[in-house]
PDB file of C-alpha atoms in Angstrom:
ATOM      1  CA  UNK A 153     -10.452   6.072  29.394  1.00 39.00           C
ATOM      2  CA  UNK A 154     -10.793   6.960  25.704  1.00 42.00           C
ATOM      3  CA  UNK A 155      -7.355   8.634  25.651  1.00 42.00           C
ATOM      4  CA  UNK A 156      -5.690   5.509  27.098  1.00 38.00           C
ATOM      5  CA  UNK A 157      -7.478   3.326  24.563  1.00 42.00           C
ATOM      6  CA  UNK A 158      -6.403   5.663  21.769  1.00 44.00           C
ATOM      7  CA  UNK A 159      -2.767   5.514  22.875  1.00 45.00           C
ATOM      8  CA  UNK A 160      -2.871   1.718  23.037  1.00 48.00           C
ATOM      9  CA  UNK A 161      -4.509   1.529  19.602  1.00 46.00           C
ATOM     10  CA  UNK A 162      -1.904   3.841  18.107  1.00 50.00           C
ATOM     11  CA  UNK A 163       0.921   1.801  19.632  1.00 52.00           C
ATOM     12  CA  UNK A 164      -0.493  -1.383  18.098  1.00 53.00           C
ATOM     13  CA  UNK A 165      -0.938   0.386  14.765  1.00 52.00           C
ATOM     14  CA  UNK A 166       2.653   1.671  14.846  1.00 54.00           C
ATOM     15  CA  UNK A 167       3.952  -1.829  15.574  1.00 53.00           C
ATOM     16  CA  UNK A 168       1.754  -3.177  12.786  1.00 49.00           C
ATOM     17  CA  UNK A 169       3.118  -0.647  10.285  1.00 49.00           C
ATOM     18  CA  UNK A 170       6.686  -1.317  11.403  1.00 52.00           C
ATOM     19  CA  UNK A 171       6.260  -5.058  10.851  1.00 49.00           C
ATOM     20  CA  UNK A 172       8.421  -6.614   8.161  1.00 44.00           C
ATOM     21  CA  UNK A 173       5.478  -8.480   6.615  1.00 45.00           C
ATOM     22  CA  UNK A 174       3.832  -5.159   5.787  1.00 46.00           C
ATOM     23  CA  UNK A 175       6.979  -3.302   4.757  1.00 47.00           C
ATOM     24  CA  UNK A 176       8.115  -5.975   2.288  1.00 49.00           C
ATOM     25  CA  UNK A 177       4.801  -6.640   0.517  1.00 49.00           C
ATOM     26  CA  UNK A 178       4.461  -4.532  -2.623  1.00 47.00           C
ATOM     27  CA  UNK A 179       0.667  -4.902  -2.762  1.00 49.00           C
ATOM     28  CA  UNK A 180       0.341  -3.369   0.739  1.00 52.00           C
ATOM     29  CA  UNK A 181       3.033  -0.706   0.537  1.00 55.00           C
ATOM     30  CA  UNK A 182       0.603   1.949  -0.692  1.00 60.00           C
ATOM     31  CA  UNK A 183      -1.224   1.844   2.683  1.00 64.00           C
ATOM     32  CA  UNK A 184       1.849   2.631   4.754  1.00 67.00           C
ATOM     33  CA  UNK A 185       2.275   6.332   3.946  1.00 72.00           C
ATOM     34  CA  UNK A 186      -1.332   7.404   4.631  1.00 77.00           C
ATOM     35  CA  UNK A 187      -1.459   5.358   7.845  1.00 76.00           C
ATOM     36  CA  UNK A 188       1.739   6.940   9.121  1.00 79.00           C
ATOM     37  CA  UNK A 189       0.354  10.433   8.485  1.00 82.00           C
ATOM     38  CA  UNK A 190      -2.928   9.669  10.255  1.00 82.00           C
ATOM     39  CA  UNK A 191      -1.111   8.258  13.291  1.00 82.00           C
ATOM     40  CA  UNK A 192       1.109  11.335  13.564  1.00 85.00           C
ATOM     41  CA  UNK A 193      -1.939  13.599  13.252  1.00 85.00           C
ATOM     42  CA  UNK A 194      -3.690  11.720  16.032  1.00 83.00           C
ATOM     43  CA  UNK A 195      -0.586  11.914  18.217  1.00 84.00           C
ATOM     44  CA  UNK A 196      -0.342  15.672  17.678  1.00 86.00           C
ATOM     45  CA  UNK A 197      -3.991  16.125  18.561  1.00 82.00           C
ATOM     46  CA  UNK A 198      -3.538  14.248  21.836  1.00 81.00           C
ATOM     47  CA  UNK A 199      -0.394  16.203  22.717  1.00 82.00           C
ATOM     48  CA  UNK A 200      -2.189  19.489  22.055  1.00 81.00           C
ATOM     49  CA  UNK A 201      -4.813  18.583  24.671  1.00 80.00           C
ATOM     50  CA  UNK A 202      -2.224  18.187  27.400  1.00 77.00           C
ATOM     51  CA  UNK A 203       0.850  20.279  26.559  1.00 82.00           C
ATOM     52  CA  UNK A 204       1.488  23.850  25.468  1.00 87.00           C
ATOM     53  CA  UNK A 205       4.926  22.875  24.138  1.00 89.00           C
ATOM     54  CA  UNK A 206       6.651  19.595  23.242  1.00 89.00           C
ATOM     55  CA  UNK A 207      10.379  19.191  22.669  1.00 92.00           C
ATOM     56  CA  UNK A 208      11.099  18.258  19.076  1.00 91.00           C
ATOM     57  CA  UNK A 209      13.510  15.584  20.252  1.00 91.00           C
ATOM     58  CA  UNK A 210      10.680  13.956  22.245  1.00 88.00           C
ATOM     59  CA  UNK A 211       8.324  14.169  19.275  1.00 87.00           C
ATOM     60  CA  UNK A 212      10.906  12.539  16.998  1.00 88.00           C
ATOM     61  CA  UNK A 213      11.371   9.824  19.617  1.00 85.00           C
ATOM     62  CA  UNK A 214       7.610   9.156  19.688  1.00 81.00           C
ATOM     63  CA  UNK A 215       7.410   8.855  15.904  1.00 81.00           C
ATOM     64  CA  UNK A 216      10.686   6.989  15.375  1.00 79.00           C
ATOM     65  CA  UNK A 217       9.020   3.565  15.343  1.00 76.00           C
ATOM     66  CA  UNK A 218       6.959   4.610  12.347  1.00 76.00           C
ATOM     67  CA  UNK A 219      10.162   4.863  10.326  1.00 78.00           C
ATOM     68  CA  UNK A 220       9.799   8.621   9.807  1.00 81.00           C
ATOM     69  CA  UNK A 221      12.679  11.067   9.562  1.00 87.00           C
ATOM     70  CA  UNK A 222      12.657  14.443  11.307  1.00 90.00           C
ATOM     71  CA  UNK A 223      11.900  16.109   7.974  1.00 91.00           C
ATOM     72  CA  UNK A 224       8.987  13.714   7.413  1.00 89.00           C
ATOM     73  CA  UNK A 225       7.486  14.630  10.791  1.00 90.00           C
ATOM     74  CA  UNK A 226       7.893  18.367  10.211  1.00 91.00           C
ATOM     75  CA  UNK A 227       6.339  18.032   6.766  1.00 91.00           C
ATOM     76  CA  UNK A 228       3.305  16.267   8.279  1.00 90.00           C
ATOM     77  CA  UNK A 229       3.002  19.034  10.903  1.00 92.00           C
ATOM     78  CA  UNK A 230       3.126  21.792   8.288  1.00 92.00           C
ATOM     79  CA  UNK A 231       0.510  20.092   6.124  1.00 89.00           C
ATOM     80  CA  UNK A 232      -1.711  19.442   9.153  1.00 88.00           C
ATOM     81  CA  UNK A 233      -1.543  23.118  10.112  1.00 89.00           C
ATOM     82  CA  UNK A 234      -2.137  24.200   6.510  1.00 88.00           C
ATOM     83  CA  UNK A 235      -5.212  21.963   6.309  1.00 84.00           C
ATOM     84  CA  UNK A 236      -6.393  23.272   9.710  1.00 84.00           C
ATOM     85  CA  UNK A 237      -6.281  19.837  11.316  1.00 84.00           C
ATOM     86  CA  UNK A 238      -4.283  21.212  14.251  1.00 86.00           C
ATOM     87  CA  UNK A 239      -3.151  24.570  15.689  1.00 89.00           C
ATOM     88  CA  UNK A 240       0.611  24.486  16.133  1.00 91.00           C
ATOM     89  CA  UNK A 241       3.885  25.975  14.987  1.00 91.00           C
ATOM     90  CA  UNK A 242       7.486  24.802  15.086  1.00 92.00           C
ATOM     91  CA  UNK A 243       9.849  26.965  17.130  1.00 91.00           C
ATOM     92  CA  UNK A 244      13.245  26.000  15.731  1.00 90.00           C
ATOM     93  CA  UNK A 245      15.085  28.446  17.977  1.00 92.00           C
ATOM     94  CA  UNK A 246      13.688  26.809  21.111  1.00 92.00           C
ATOM     95  CA  UNK A 247      13.635  23.373  19.424  1.00 92.00           C
ATOM     96  CA  UNK A 248      10.037  22.712  20.357  1.00 93.00           C
ATOM     97  CA  UNK A 249       6.539  22.428  18.936  1.00 93.00           C
ATOM     98  CA  UNK A 250       4.119  24.978  20.373  1.00 92.00           C
ATOM     99  CA  UNK A 251       0.363  24.527  20.671  1.00 89.00           C
ATOM    100  CA  UNK A 252      -1.644  27.739  21.125  1.00 82.00           C
ATOM    101  CA  UNK A 253      -3.802  27.785  24.251  1.00 64.00           C
ATOM    102  CA  UNK A 254      -7.583  28.003  24.100  1.00 46.00           C
ATOM    103  CA  UNK A 255      -7.325  31.755  24.633  1.00 44.00           C
ATOM    104  CA  UNK A 256      -4.796  32.065  21.845  1.00 49.00           C
ATOM    105  CA  UNK A 257      -7.099  30.137  19.538  1.00 45.00           C
ATOM    106  CA  UNK A 258      -9.937  32.539  20.293  1.00 40.00           C
ATOM    107  CA  UNK A 259      -7.621  35.432  19.539  1.00 38.00           C
ATOM    108  CA  UNK A 260      -6.523  33.800  16.293  1.00 42.00           C
ATOM    109  CA  UNK A 261     -10.179  33.535  15.388  1.00 45.00           C
ATOM    110  CA  UNK A 262     -11.158  29.880  15.627  1.00 47.00           C
ATOM    111  CA  UNK A 263     -14.885  29.588  16.191  1.00 51.00           C
ATOM    112  CA  UNK A 264     -16.799  26.692  17.666  1.00 54.00           C
ATOM    113  CA  UNK A 265     -17.931  25.802  14.155  1.00 54.00           C
ATOM    114  CA  UNK A 266     -14.389  25.689  12.775  1.00 55.00           C
ATOM    115  CA  UNK A 267     -13.244  23.573  15.732  1.00 55.00           C
ATOM    116  CA  UNK A 268     -16.123  21.160  15.081  1.00 58.00           C
ATOM    117  CA  UNK A 269     -15.104  20.985  11.433  1.00 56.00           C
ATOM    118  CA  UNK A 270     -11.490  20.241  12.408  1.00 54.00           C
ATOM    119  CA  UNK A 271     -12.568  17.518  14.847  1.00 57.00           C
ATOM    120  CA  UNK A 272     -14.858  16.003  12.243  1.00 59.00           C
ATOM    121  CA  UNK A 273     -12.004  15.894   9.738  1.00 56.00           C
ATOM    122  CA  UNK A 274      -9.841  14.112  12.309  1.00 55.00           C
ATOM    123  CA  UNK A 275     -12.584  11.578  13.005  1.00 59.00           C
ATOM    124  CA  UNK A 276     -12.786  10.948   9.274  1.00 58.00           C
ATOM    125  CA  UNK A 277      -9.054  10.310   9.153  1.00 55.00           C
ATOM    126  CA  UNK A 278      -9.306   7.866  12.053  1.00 55.00           C
ATOM    127  CA  UNK A 279     -12.217   6.067  10.424  1.00 60.00           C
ATOM    128  CA  UNK A 280     -10.119   5.681   7.273  1.00 58.00           C
ATOM    129  CA  UNK A 281      -7.247   4.362   9.381  1.00 54.00           C
ATOM    130  CA  UNK A 282      -9.479   1.801  11.090  1.00 56.00           C
ATOM    131  CA  UNK A 283     -10.783   0.657   7.724  1.00 60.00           C
ATOM    132  CA  UNK A 284      -7.237   0.339   6.364  1.00 56.00           C
ATOM    133  CA  UNK A 285      -6.151  -1.672   9.396  1.00 54.00           C
ATOM    134  CA  UNK A 286      -9.083  -4.060   8.980  1.00 57.00           C
ATOM    135  CA  UNK A 287      -8.268  -4.511   5.303  1.00 58.00           C
ATOM    136  CA  UNK A 288      -4.586  -5.113   6.022  1.00 53.00           C
ATOM    137  CA  UNK A 289      -5.315  -7.561   8.830  1.00 51.00           C
ATOM    138  CA  UNK A 290      -7.644  -9.531   6.589  1.00 56.00           C
ATOM    139  CA  UNK A 291      -5.084  -9.653   3.793  1.00 53.00           C
ATOM    140  CA  UNK A 292      -2.138 -10.522   6.026  1.00 48.00           C
ATOM    141  CA  UNK A 293      -4.074 -13.053   8.104  1.00 49.00           C
ATOM    142  CA  UNK A 294      -6.737 -14.484   5.777  1.00 47.00           C
ATOM    143  CA  UNK A 295      -9.464 -16.698   7.101  1.00 48.00           C
ATOM    144  CA  UNK A 296      -8.337 -20.299   7.367  1.00 46.00           C
ATOM    145  CA  UNK A 297      -9.978 -22.519   4.743  1.00 46.00           C
ATOM    146  CA  UNK A 298     -10.731 -26.195   5.304  1.00 46.00           C
ATOM    147  CA  UNK A 299      -7.906 -28.411   4.098  1.00 47.00           C
ATOM    148  CA  UNK A 300     -10.310 -30.361   1.887  1.00 44.00           C
ATOM    149  CA  UNK A 301     -11.271 -27.205   0.029  1.00 47.00           C
ATOM    150  CA  UNK A 302      -7.621 -26.313  -0.485  1.00 62.00           C
ATOM    151  CA  UNK A 303      -6.851 -29.785  -1.825  1.00 68.00           C
ATOM    152  CA  UNK A 304      -9.872 -29.728  -4.160  1.00 70.00           C
ATOM    153  CA  UNK A 305      -8.964 -26.266  -5.391  1.00 68.00           C
ATOM    154  CA  UNK A 306      -5.372 -27.298  -6.075  1.00 67.00           C
ATOM    155  CA  UNK A 307      -6.527 -30.440  -7.865  1.00 72.00           C
ATOM    156  CA  UNK A 308      -8.950 -28.483 -10.049  1.00 71.00           C
ATOM    157  CA  UNK A 309      -6.241 -25.947 -10.843  1.00 63.00           C
ATOM    158  CA  UNK A 310      -3.762 -28.657 -11.858  1.00 68.00           C
ATOM    159  CA  UNK A 311      -6.438 -30.325 -14.028  1.00 72.00           C
ATOM    160  CA  UNK A 312      -6.961 -27.027 -15.852  1.00 71.00           C
ATOM    161  CA  UNK A 313      -3.206 -26.599 -16.290  1.00 64.00           C
ATOM    162  CA  UNK A 314      -2.847 -30.111 -17.711  1.00 70.00           C
ATOM    163  CA  UNK A 315      -5.800 -29.580 -20.062  1.00 71.00           C
ATOM    164  CA  UNK A 316      -4.312 -26.316 -21.302  1.00 66.00           C
ATOM    165  CA  UNK A 317      -0.911 -27.920 -21.771  1.00 65.00           C
ATOM    166  CA  UNK A 318      -2.442 -30.784 -23.745  1.00 69.00           C
ATOM    167  CA  UNK A 319      -4.343 -28.355 -25.961  1.00 71.00           C
ATOM    168  CA  UNK A 320      -1.221 -26.272 -26.530  1.00 65.00           C
ATOM    169  CA  UNK A 321       0.781 -29.419 -27.315  1.00 66.00           C
ATOM    170  CA  UNK A 322      -1.751 -30.473 -29.940  1.00 76.00           C
ATOM    171  CA  UNK A 323      -1.683 -26.983 -31.428  1.00 74.00           C
ATOM    172  CA  UNK A 324       2.126 -27.080 -31.618  1.00 72.00           C
ATOM    173  CA  UNK A 325       2.027 -30.491 -33.299  1.00 76.00           C
ATOM    174  CA  UNK A 326      -0.509 -29.166 -35.793  1.00 79.00           C
ATOM    175  CA  UNK A 327       1.652 -26.158 -36.636  1.00 76.00           C
ATOM    176  CA  UNK A 328       4.700 -28.416 -36.940  1.00 79.00           C
ATOM    177  CA  UNK A 329       2.850 -30.702 -39.382  1.00 82.00           C
ATOM    178  CA  UNK A 330       1.830 -27.712 -41.500  1.00 85.00           C
ATOM    179  CA  UNK A 331       5.419 -26.406 -41.567  1.00 84.00           C
ATOM    180  CA  UNK A 332       6.756 -29.857 -42.531  1.00 84.00           C
ATOM    181  CA  UNK A 333       4.175 -30.153 -45.307  1.00 86.00           C
ATOM    182  CA  UNK A 334       5.097 -26.739 -46.699  1.00 87.00           C
ATOM    183  CA  UNK A 335       8.789 -27.629 -46.512  1.00 87.00           C
ATOM    184  CA  UNK A 336       8.235 -30.900 -48.390  1.00 89.00           C
ATOM    185  CA  UNK A 337       6.172 -29.070 -51.041  1.00 89.00           C
ATOM    186  CA  UNK A 338       8.941 -26.511 -51.576  1.00 89.00           C
ATOM    187  CA  UNK A 339      11.531 -29.274 -51.800  1.00 89.00           C
ATOM    188  CA  UNK A 340       9.418 -31.144 -54.402  1.00 90.00           C
ATOM    189  CA  UNK A 341       8.901 -27.970 -56.424  1.00 90.00           C
ATOM    190  CA  UNK A 342      12.631 -27.224 -56.291  1.00 90.00           C
ATOM    191  CA  UNK A 343      13.425 -30.807 -57.389  1.00 89.00           C
ATOM    192  CA  UNK A 344      10.915 -30.617 -60.232  1.00 90.00           C
ATOM    193  CA  UNK A 345      12.388 -27.288 -61.347  1.00 88.00           C
ATOM    194  CA  UNK A 346      15.903 -28.735 -61.440  1.00 88.00           C
ATOM    195  CA  UNK A 347      14.750 -31.803 -63.363  1.00 88.00           C
ATOM    196  CA  UNK A 348      12.950 -29.578 -65.874  1.00 87.00           C
ATOM    197  CA  UNK A 349      16.075 -27.444 -66.394  1.00 86.00           C
ATOM    198  CA  UNK A 350      18.208 -30.552 -66.837  1.00 83.00           C
ATOM    199  CA  UNK A 351      15.798 -31.935 -69.420  1.00 84.00           C
ATOM    200  CA  UNK A 352      15.940 -28.689 -71.404  1.00 83.00           C
ATOM    201  CA  UNK A 353      19.740 -28.836 -71.555  1.00 80.00           C
ATOM    202  CA  UNK A 354      19.781 -32.294 -73.094  1.00 73.00           C
TER     203      UNK A 354
END
């Protein structure tokens, strides 16, 4: 039952990530990349439980809705293997992704402790994904506020704007009066200077 629930959750998450409202909002864009990687990791983990090999074309088809290119998917696989999140390797000649069997893993040297560590890391990734989804859902679909509160908030905001505008207007008038006074003083001084020069020439 858990596997079916996981698949359904991942499908909803993929649709959520692919949504235009998420893709076009700059403040949410930073969540998209990490969520895509976690979803692909989870998909790979599920495939490894059931299949020994998966055609690359099928894998690209499964991840297409996330908006990932083939190179993106392969890069995620390589990093997942490097970080020991999964056991897999890409067979480009056969155009498939191969998952070592349990026996192969024992031969490679994976112990029960290392497997537990890998599973724990995956659970941590999924927990982070769930947290991100909750945050995104809250931000995209905020709790509805009473209309009265919205109206009061808007009214208070406009009152503050008007008060600030009035204060700024008074400040501008004050600066203008100072500039006019300085201009008049300079004009008087210039007039007095000319009159003094004219008097000396007489």
